[in-house]
PDB file of C-alpha atoms and ligand atoms in Angstrom:
ATOM      1  CA  MET A 168     114.192 176.953  64.766  1.00  0.00           C
ATOM      2  CA  ALA A 169     115.592 180.119  66.458  1.00  0.00           C
ATOM      3  CA  ALA A 170     114.173 182.437  63.354  1.00  0.00           C
ATOM      4  CA  GLU A 171     110.910 180.075  64.130  1.00  0.00           C
ATOM      5  CA  LEU A 172     110.689 181.116  67.471  1.00  0.00           C
ATOM      6  CA  THR A 173     111.293 184.536  67.254  1.00  0.00           C
ATOM      7  CA  ARG A 174     108.342 184.540  64.787  1.00  0.00           C
ATOM      8  CA  ALA A 175     106.358 183.235  67.024  1.00  0.00           C
ATOM      9  CA  ALA A 176     107.444 185.608  69.711  1.00  0.00           C
ATOM     10  CA  GLY A 177     107.396 188.270  67.035  1.00  0.00           C
ATOM     11  CA  LEU A 178     103.399 187.036  66.364  1.00  0.00           C
ATOM     12  CA  GLY A 179     102.501 187.287  70.232  1.00  0.00           C
ATOM     13  CA  MET A 180     103.169 190.625  70.689  1.00  0.00           C
ATOM     14  CA  THR A 181     102.089 191.892  67.642  1.00  0.00           C
ATOM     15  CA  SER A 182      98.674 190.294  68.986  1.00  0.00           C
ATOM     16  CA  GLN A 183      98.391 191.591  72.420  1.00  0.00           C
ATOM     17  CA  ARG A 184      99.574 195.358  71.092  1.00  0.00           C
ATOM     18  CA  SER A 185      96.497 194.544  68.526  1.00  0.00           C
ATOM     19  CA  ARG A 186      94.666 193.428  72.374  1.00  0.00           C
ATOM     20  CA  ALA A 187      95.433 196.632  73.632  1.00  0.00           C
ATOM     21  CA  ARG A 188      93.901 198.907  71.045  1.00  0.00           C
ATOM     22  CA  MET A 189      90.713 196.731  71.181  1.00  0.00           C
ATOM     23  CA  ILE A 190      90.861 197.215  74.986  1.00  0.00           C
ATOM     24  CA  GLU A 191      91.436 201.062  73.868  1.00  0.00           C
ATOM     25  CA  ARG A 192      88.516 201.216  71.421  1.00  0.00           C
ATOM     26  CA  LEU A 193      86.262 199.679  73.511  1.00  0.00           C
ATOM     27  CA  ARG A 194      86.626 202.289  76.657  1.00  0.00           C
ATOM     28  CA  GLU A 195      85.975 204.877  73.979  1.00  0.00           C
ATOM     29  CA  GLN A 196      82.829 202.851  72.634  1.00  0.00           C
ATOM     30  CA  GLY A 197      81.801 203.815  76.703  1.00  0.00           C
ATOM     31  CA  ILE A 198      82.820 200.615  78.075  1.00  0.00           C
ATOM     32  CA  HIS A 199      83.788 201.061  81.729  1.00  0.00           C
ATOM     33  CA  ASP A 200      83.427 198.185  83.678  1.00  0.00           C
ATOM     34  CA  GLU A 201      87.272 197.233  84.650  1.00  0.00           C
ATOM     35  CA  LYS A 202      86.395 193.537  85.326  1.00  0.00           C
ATOM     36  CA  VAL A 203      84.770 193.303  81.239  1.00  0.00           C
ATOM     37  CA  LEU A 204      87.439 195.340  79.970  1.00  0.00           C
ATOM     38  CA  ALA A 205      89.996 192.958  81.638  1.00  0.00           C
ATOM     39  CA  ALA A 206      88.632 189.612  80.783  1.00  0.00           C
ATOM     40  CA  LEU A 207      88.269 190.844  77.249  1.00  0.00           C
ATOM     41  CA  ALA A 208      92.255 191.921  77.399  1.00  0.00           C
ATOM     42  CA  ALA A 209      92.843 187.971  78.983  1.00  0.00           C
ATOM     43  CA  VAL A 210      91.422 186.086  75.886  1.00  0.00           C
ATOM     44  CA  PRO A 211      93.447 186.015  72.033  1.00  0.00           C
ATOM     45  CA  ARG A 212      90.463 186.351  70.232  1.00  0.00           C
ATOM     46  CA  HIS A 213      92.677 185.271  67.195  1.00  0.00           C
ATOM     47  CA  LEU A 214      92.743 181.676  68.013  1.00  0.00           C
ATOM     48  CA  PHE A 215      89.326 181.600  67.940  1.00  0.00           C
ATOM     49  CA  ILE A 216      88.946 182.725  64.140  1.00  0.00           C
ATOM     50  CA  GLU A 217      89.968 180.868  61.232  1.00  0.00           C
ATOM     51  CA  GLU A 218      93.761 181.284  60.225  1.00  0.00           C
ATOM     52  CA  ALA A 219      92.767 183.501  57.313  1.00  0.00           C
ATOM     53  CA  LEU A 220      90.798 185.966  58.985  1.00  0.00           C
ATOM     54  CA  ALA A 221      93.080 185.999  62.228  1.00  0.00           C
ATOM     55  CA  SER A 222      94.762 189.333  61.560  1.00  0.00           C
ATOM     56  CA  ARG A 223      91.266 191.075  61.613  1.00  0.00           C
ATOM     57  CA  ALA A 224      90.711 189.481  64.837  1.00  0.00           C
ATOM     58  CA  TYR A 225      90.740 192.343  67.073  1.00  0.00           C
ATOM     59  CA  GLU A 226      88.571 194.496  64.812  1.00  0.00           C
ATOM     60  CA  ASP A 227      85.767 195.677  66.380  1.00  0.00           C
ATOM     61  CA  THR A 228      83.798 193.301  64.048  1.00  0.00           C
ATOM     62  CA  ALA A 229      81.629 190.296  63.666  1.00  0.00           C
ATOM     63  CA  LEU A 230      83.825 187.333  61.737  1.00  0.00           C
ATOM     64  CA  PRO A 231      82.366 184.230  59.686  1.00  0.00           C
ATOM     65  CA  LEU A 232      82.956 181.104  61.636  1.00  0.00           C
ATOM     66  CA  GLY A 233      81.177 178.654  58.736  1.00  0.00           C
ATOM     67  CA  PHE A 234      78.148 177.106  58.421  1.00  0.00           C
ATOM     68  CA  SER A 235      76.634 180.382  58.343  1.00  0.00           C
ATOM     69  CA  GLN A 236      77.580 181.761  62.276  1.00  0.00           C
ATOM     70  CA  THR A 237      79.472 184.634  63.696  1.00  0.00           C
ATOM     71  CA  ILE A 238      81.789 185.265  66.665  1.00  0.00           C
ATOM     72  CA  SER A 239      80.285 188.176  68.083  1.00  0.00           C
ATOM     73  CA  GLN A 240      81.861 191.786  67.489  1.00  0.00           C
ATOM     74  CA  PRO A 241      83.844 192.486  71.047  1.00  0.00           C
ATOM     75  CA  PHE A 242      81.915 195.227  71.797  1.00  0.00           C
ATOM     76  CA  VAL A 243      78.480 193.559  72.030  1.00  0.00           C
ATOM     77  CA  VAL A 244      80.024 190.890  74.330  1.00  0.00           C
ATOM     78  CA  ALA A 245      81.825 193.857  76.387  1.00  0.00           C
ATOM     79  CA  ARG A 246      78.503 195.543  76.560  1.00  0.00           C
ATOM     80  CA  MET A 247      76.195 192.249  76.921  1.00  0.00           C
ATOM     81  CA  LEU A 248      78.468 191.375  80.023  1.00  0.00           C
ATOM     82  CA  GLU A 249      78.550 195.077  81.872  1.00  0.00           C
ATOM     83  CA  ILE A 250      74.485 195.010  81.479  1.00  0.00           C
ATOM     84  CA  LEU A 251      74.639 190.977  83.062  1.00  0.00           C
ATOM     85  CA  LEU A 252      77.258 192.557  85.756  1.00  0.00           C
ATOM     86  CA  ASP A 253      76.071 195.939  86.395  1.00  0.00           C
ATOM     87  CA  LYS A 254      74.828 196.370  90.463  1.00  0.00           C
ATOM     88  CA  ARG A 255      75.995 192.333  91.138  1.00  0.00           C
ATOM     89  CA  GLY A 256      78.862 191.116  92.643  1.00  0.00           C
ATOM     90  CA  GLY A 257      79.579 188.252  89.933  1.00  0.00           C
ATOM     91  CA  LEU A 258      77.673 186.241  86.912  1.00  0.00           C
ATOM     92  CA  GLY A 259      77.813 183.037  89.342  1.00  0.00           C
ATOM     93  CA  LYS A 260      76.683 180.086  87.758  1.00  0.00           C
ATOM     94  CA  THR A 261      76.341 181.003  84.314  1.00  0.00           C
ATOM     95  CA  LEU A 262      74.419 179.217  80.643  1.00  0.00           C
ATOM     96  CA  GLU A 263      75.591 180.376  77.240  1.00  0.00           C
ATOM     97  CA  VAL A 264      73.385 179.420  74.156  1.00  0.00           C
ATOM     98  CA  GLY A 265      75.640 179.248  70.984  1.00  0.00           C
ATOM     99  CA  ALA A 266      78.812 178.444  71.867  1.00  0.00           C
ATOM    100  CA  GLY A 267      80.027 178.780  67.870  1.00  0.00           C
ATOM    101  CA  SER A 268      84.119 179.579  68.787  1.00  0.00           C
ATOM    102  CA  GLY A 269      83.765 179.092  72.321  1.00  0.00           C
ATOM    103  CA  TYR A 270      85.392 182.643  72.297  1.00  0.00           C
ATOM    104  CA  GLN A 271      82.505 184.106  74.360  1.00  0.00           C
ATOM    105  CA  ALA A 272      83.019 181.255  76.928  1.00  0.00           C
ATOM    106  CA  ALA A 273      86.204 181.585  77.346  1.00  0.00           C
ATOM    107  CA  VAL A 274      85.796 185.551  78.077  1.00  0.00           C
ATOM    108  CA  LEU A 275      82.745 184.468  80.597  1.00  0.00           C
ATOM    109  CA  ALA A 276      85.312 181.867  82.158  1.00  0.00           C
ATOM    110  CA  GLN A 277      87.452 184.789  83.164  1.00  0.00           C
ATOM    111  CA  LEU A 278      84.403 186.329  85.123  1.00  0.00           C
ATOM    112  CA  THR A 279      82.936 183.557  86.724  1.00  0.00           C
ATOM    113  CA  PRO A 280      84.279 179.669  88.140  1.00  0.00           C
ATOM    114  CA  GLU A 281      80.783 178.024  86.217  1.00  0.00           C
ATOM    115  CA  VAL A 282      80.355 178.214  82.687  1.00  0.00           C
ATOM    116  CA  TYR A 283      78.142 175.872  80.797  1.00  0.00           C
ATOM    117  CA  ALA A 284      77.487 176.482  77.083  1.00  0.00           C
ATOM    118  CA  LEU A 285      75.527 174.999  74.561  1.00  0.00           C
ATOM    119  CA  GLU A 286      76.260 174.348  70.657  1.00  0.00           C
ATOM    120  CA  ARG A 287      73.523 172.779  68.430  1.00  0.00           C
ATOM    121  CA  ILE A 288      75.800 172.262  65.487  1.00  0.00           C
ATOM    122  CA  GLY A 289      78.157 169.328  66.805  1.00  0.00           C
ATOM    123  CA  ALA A 290      81.144 170.248  64.154  1.00  0.00           C
ATOM    124  CA  LEU A 291      80.879 174.243  65.876  1.00  0.00           C
ATOM    125  CA  LEU A 292      81.233 172.338  69.351  1.00  0.00           C
ATOM    126  CA  ALA A 293      84.022 170.344  67.690  1.00  0.00           C
ATOM    127  CA  ARG A 294      85.690 173.517  67.001  1.00  0.00           C
ATOM    128  CA  ALA A 295      85.418 175.332  70.057  1.00  0.00           C
ATOM    129  CA  LYS A 296      86.738 172.028  72.502  1.00  0.00           C
ATOM    130  CA  LEU A 297      89.799 172.442  70.919  1.00  0.00           C
ATOM    131  CA  ASN A 298      89.587 176.252  70.400  1.00  0.00           C
ATOM    132  CA  LEU A 299      89.240 176.208  74.206  1.00  0.00           C
ATOM    133  CA  ARG A 300      91.606 173.631  74.664  1.00  0.00           C
ATOM    134  CA  ALA A 301      94.442 175.057  72.897  1.00  0.00           C
ATOM    135  CA  ILE A 302      94.224 178.523  75.426  1.00  0.00           C
ATOM    136  CA  SER A 303      94.120 175.817  78.079  1.00  0.00           C
ATOM    137  CA  GLN A 304      90.754 177.185  79.509  1.00  0.00           C
ATOM    138  CA  PHE A 305      89.264 173.889  81.063  1.00  0.00           C
ATOM    139  CA  ARG A 306      86.602 174.970  82.839  1.00  0.00           C
ATOM    140  CA  VAL A 307      83.521 175.494  80.360  1.00  0.00           C
ATOM    141  CA  ARG A 308      81.528 172.803  80.429  1.00  0.00           C
ATOM    142  CA  LEU A 309      80.238 172.549  76.451  1.00  0.00           C
ATOM    143  CA  LYS A 310      77.655 170.610  75.801  1.00  0.00           C
ATOM    144  CA  HIS A 311      76.165 169.929  72.096  1.00  0.00           C
ATOM    145  CA  ALA A 312      72.219 170.106  72.989  1.00  0.00           C
ATOM    146  CA  ASP A 313      69.273 172.547  71.642  1.00  0.00           C
ATOM    147  CA  GLY A 314      69.412 175.850  73.358  1.00  0.00           C
ATOM    148  CA  TRP A 315      65.983 176.579  73.457  1.00  0.00           C
ATOM    149  CA  LEU A 316      65.675 173.393  76.207  1.00  0.00           C
ATOM    150  CA  GLY A 317      68.213 174.727  78.334  1.00  0.00           C
ATOM    151  CA  LEU A 318      70.314 172.316  80.282  1.00  0.00           C
ATOM    152  CA  PRO A 319      68.086 170.830  83.147  1.00  0.00           C
ATOM    153  CA  GLU A 320      70.215 169.094  84.608  1.00  0.00           C
ATOM    154  CA  ALA A 321      72.586 171.700  86.074  1.00  0.00           C
ATOM    155  CA  ALA A 322      70.180 174.463  86.446  1.00  0.00           C
ATOM    156  CA  PRO A 323      69.034 176.753  88.455  1.00  0.00           C
ATOM    157  CA  PHE A 324      71.512 179.989  86.937  1.00  0.00           C
ATOM    158  CA  ASP A 325      72.333 182.859  88.027  1.00  0.00           C
ATOM    159  CA  THR A 326      72.709 184.075  84.569  1.00  0.00           C
ATOM    160  CA  ILE A 327      71.816 183.447  81.042  1.00  0.00           C
ATOM    161  CA  ILE A 328      73.044 184.697  77.800  1.00  0.00           C
ATOM    162  CA  LEU A 329      72.123 184.039  74.661  1.00  0.00           C
ATOM    163  CA  ALA A 330      74.474 184.580  71.432  1.00  0.00           C
ATOM    164  CA  ALA A 331      71.532 183.793  68.665  1.00  0.00           C
ATOM    165  CA  ALA A 332      68.383 186.204  68.569  1.00  0.00           C
ATOM    166  CA  ALA A 333      65.054 184.093  69.748  1.00  0.00           C
ATOM    167  CA  PRO A 334      61.529 185.120  67.992  1.00  0.00           C
ATOM    168  CA  SER A 335      60.032 184.873  71.445  1.00  0.00           C
ATOM    169  CA  VAL A 336      61.786 184.106  75.066  1.00  0.00           C
ATOM    170  CA  PRO A 337      62.373 180.190  75.460  1.00  0.00           C
ATOM    171  CA  SER A 338      60.279 179.286  78.468  1.00  0.00           C
ATOM    172  CA  ALA A 339      62.346 176.494  79.568  1.00  0.00           C
ATOM    173  CA  LEU A 340      65.385 179.210  79.764  1.00  0.00           C
ATOM    174  CA  LEU A 341      62.840 181.050  81.931  1.00  0.00           C
ATOM    175  CA  GLN A 342      62.268 178.227  84.321  1.00  0.00           C
ATOM    176  CA  GLN A 343      66.045 177.876  84.888  1.00  0.00           C
ATOM    177  CA  LEU A 344      66.884 181.121  85.973  1.00  0.00           C
ATOM    178  CA  SER A 345      67.351 181.383  89.722  1.00  0.00           C
ATOM    179  CA  LEU A 346      65.781 183.992  92.325  1.00  0.00           C
ATOM    180  CA  GLY A 347      67.587 187.267  91.559  1.00  0.00           C
ATOM    181  CA  GLY A 348      69.076 185.807  87.947  1.00  0.00           C
ATOM    182  CA  ARG A 349      69.650 187.586  84.890  1.00  0.00           C
ATOM    183  CA  MET A 350      68.939 186.598  81.381  1.00  0.00           C
ATOM    184  CA  LEU A 351      70.195 188.834  78.616  1.00  0.00           C
ATOM    185  CA  LEU A 352      69.346 187.738  75.072  1.00  0.00           C
ATOM    186  CA  PRO A 353      68.753 189.007  71.188  1.00  0.00           C
ATOM    187  CA  LEU A 354      65.002 189.137  70.745  1.00  0.00           C
ATOM    188  CA  GLY A 355      62.753 189.527  67.323  1.00  0.00           C
ATOM    189  CA  SER A 356      62.564 187.859  64.277  1.00  0.00           C
ATOM    190  CA  GLY A 357      62.984 191.074  62.416  1.00  0.00           C
ATOM    191  CA  ASP A 358      64.687 193.927  64.090  1.00  0.00           C
ATOM    192  CA  GLN A 359      65.979 192.441  67.614  1.00  0.00           C
ATOM    193  CA  GLN A 360      66.718 194.453  70.552  1.00  0.00           C
ATOM    194  CA  LEU A 361      68.678 193.416  73.940  1.00  0.00           C
ATOM    195  CA  VAL A 362      66.249 192.654  76.303  1.00  0.00           C
ATOM    196  CA  LEU A 363      67.277 191.855  80.431  1.00  0.00           C
ATOM    197  CA  ILE A 364      65.196 189.912  82.122  1.00  0.00           C
ATOM    198  CA  GLU A 365      65.401 189.853  86.109  1.00  0.00           C
ATOM    199  CA  ARG A 366      63.528 186.844  87.956  1.00  0.00           C
ATOM    200  CA  TYR A 367      62.342 188.105  91.375  1.00  0.00           C
ATOM    201  CA  ALA A 368      59.947 186.252  93.957  1.00  0.00           C
ATOM    202  CA  GLU A 369      56.555 188.164  92.719  1.00  0.00           C
ATOM    203  CA  ALA A 370      57.747 188.550  88.898  1.00  0.00           C
ATOM    204  CA  CYS A 371      59.942 188.776  85.806  1.00  0.00           C
ATOM    205  CA  VAL A 372      60.959 192.113  85.180  1.00  0.00           C
ATOM    206  CA  GLU A 373      61.751 192.702  81.341  1.00  0.00           C
ATOM    207  CA  THR A 374      64.155 195.917  80.082  1.00  0.00           C
ATOM    208  CA  ARG A 375      64.712 195.984  76.291  1.00  0.00           C
ATOM    209  CA  LEU A 376      68.002 197.657  75.427  1.00  0.00           C
ATOM    210  CA  ASP A 377      69.887 198.411  72.594  1.00  0.00           C
ATOM    211  CA  GLY A 378      69.297 197.479  68.907  1.00  0.00           C
ATOM    212  CA  VAL A 379      71.519 194.871  67.625  1.00  0.00           C
ATOM    213  CA  ARG A 380      71.739 192.181  64.796  1.00  0.00           C
ATOM    214  CA  PHE A 381      72.746 188.534  65.982  1.00  0.00           C
ATOM    215  CA  VAL A 382      71.814 185.059  63.793  1.00  0.00           C
ATOM    216  CA  PRO A 383      68.350 182.986  64.906  1.00  0.00           C
ATOM    217  CA  LEU A 384      67.885 180.595  67.772  1.00  0.00           C
ATOM    218  CA  LEU A 385      67.381 177.638  65.505  1.00  0.00           C
ATOM    219  CA  SER A 386      65.610 174.476  67.058  1.00  0.00           C
ATOM    220  CA  GLY A 387      66.954 171.076  66.859  1.00  0.00           C
ATOM    221  CA  LEU A 388      70.331 169.339  66.480  1.00  0.00           C
ATOM    222  CA  GLU A 389      73.369 169.338  63.382  1.00  0.00           C
TER     223      GLU A 389
HETATM  224  N1  SAH B 184      79.199 182.615  71.021  1.00  0.00           N
HETATM  225  C1  SAH B 184      80.081 182.861  69.775  1.00  0.00           C
HETATM  226  C2  SAH B 184      79.053 183.398  68.698  1.00  0.00           C
HETATM  227  C3  SAH B 184      78.346 182.584  68.179  1.00  0.00           C
HETATM  228  S1  SAH B 184      76.969 182.900  66.808  1.00  0.00           S
HETATM  229  C4  SAH B 184      81.726 182.948  69.592  1.00  0.00           C
HETATM  230  O1  SAH B 184      81.876 183.656  70.565  1.00  0.00           O
HETATM  231  O2  SAH B 184      81.946 182.666  69.010  1.00  0.00           O
HETATM  232  C5  SAH B 184      75.448 182.358  66.989  1.00  0.00           C
HETATM  233  C6  SAH B 184      75.780 180.346  68.059  1.00  0.00           C
HETATM  234  O3  SAH B 184      74.258 179.998  68.720  1.00  0.00           O
HETATM  235  C7  SAH B 184      76.334 179.538  66.570  1.00  0.00           C
HETATM  236  O4  SAH B 184      76.832 178.719  66.718  1.00  0.00           O
HETATM  237  C8  SAH B 184      74.671 178.882  66.561  1.00  0.00           C
HETATM  238  O5  SAH B 184      75.029 177.655  65.819  1.00  0.00           O
HETATM  239  C9  SAH B 184      73.991 178.797  67.696  1.00  0.00           C
HETATM  240  N2  SAH B 184      73.112 178.178  67.816  1.00  0.00           N
HETATM  241  C10 SAH B 184      71.695 178.989  67.564  1.00  0.00           C
HETATM  242  N3  SAH B 184      70.400 178.403  67.689  1.00  0.00           N
HETATM  243  C11 SAH B 184      71.230 177.397  68.763  1.00  0.00           C
HETATM  244  C12 SAH B 184      69.865 176.727  70.147  1.00  0.00           C
HETATM  245  N4  SAH B 184      69.015 176.653  69.563  1.00  0.00           N
HETATM  246  N5  SAH B 184      70.783 175.842  70.445  1.00  0.00           N
HETATM  247  C13 SAH B 184      72.340 176.935  70.286  1.00  0.00           C
HETATM  248  N6  SAH B 184      73.149 176.958  70.104  1.00  0.00           N
HETATM  249  C14 SAH B 184      72.017 177.766  68.558  1.00  0.00           C
END
């Protein structure tokens, strides 16, 4: 029993140290928003990954989640959050499309109290639920739904973030963006680019940012 406890504590320490190193690496890569860094520092990424891969949880790499899906690279999560927060007080009511393991939703929940996350694969959604429960994160509202349609019953959203690449901007999501709201998505079916869309009264302003590689935004439920 004592040995077990020591081992668990040891693992905890190791993961805390690796997480601190991950944060240092993100700083070196140019992430400067302290709120974003603190949010990533607060979420134990290894708990969102299969045990066999957990030792690689704090490398800056995408890792497989099963079902041909991947958990995003920490740098990409950090970069997207930094863009969404830039010159804004907070994220406000947030919708994530593509909950996957629940990792990014957990990071979002560190930054804003109202997070909705959609996932089209039922089995992944069930796992995301368990993962979030394991870290006592009960604030994220997970839904088995097709992100192309958004979540009209909870709209409008101040922030919409897509974790899968759309060939075109989903019009339902655009309609569910509040005035002054921001949506960030990987756009493109071949080469992909992060695209920021800001909604104003008169028009939407689109800004093209970094080249990226995400799994595709599919339709329908599984
Ligand atoms: N944010 C996730 C990464 C998920 S990878 C994490 O932190 O682990 C992208 C996810 O988008 C996959 O789980 C995939 O099933 C989901 N996805 C793809 N198309 C979708 C759609 N139309 N609606 C909802 N989820 C979708």
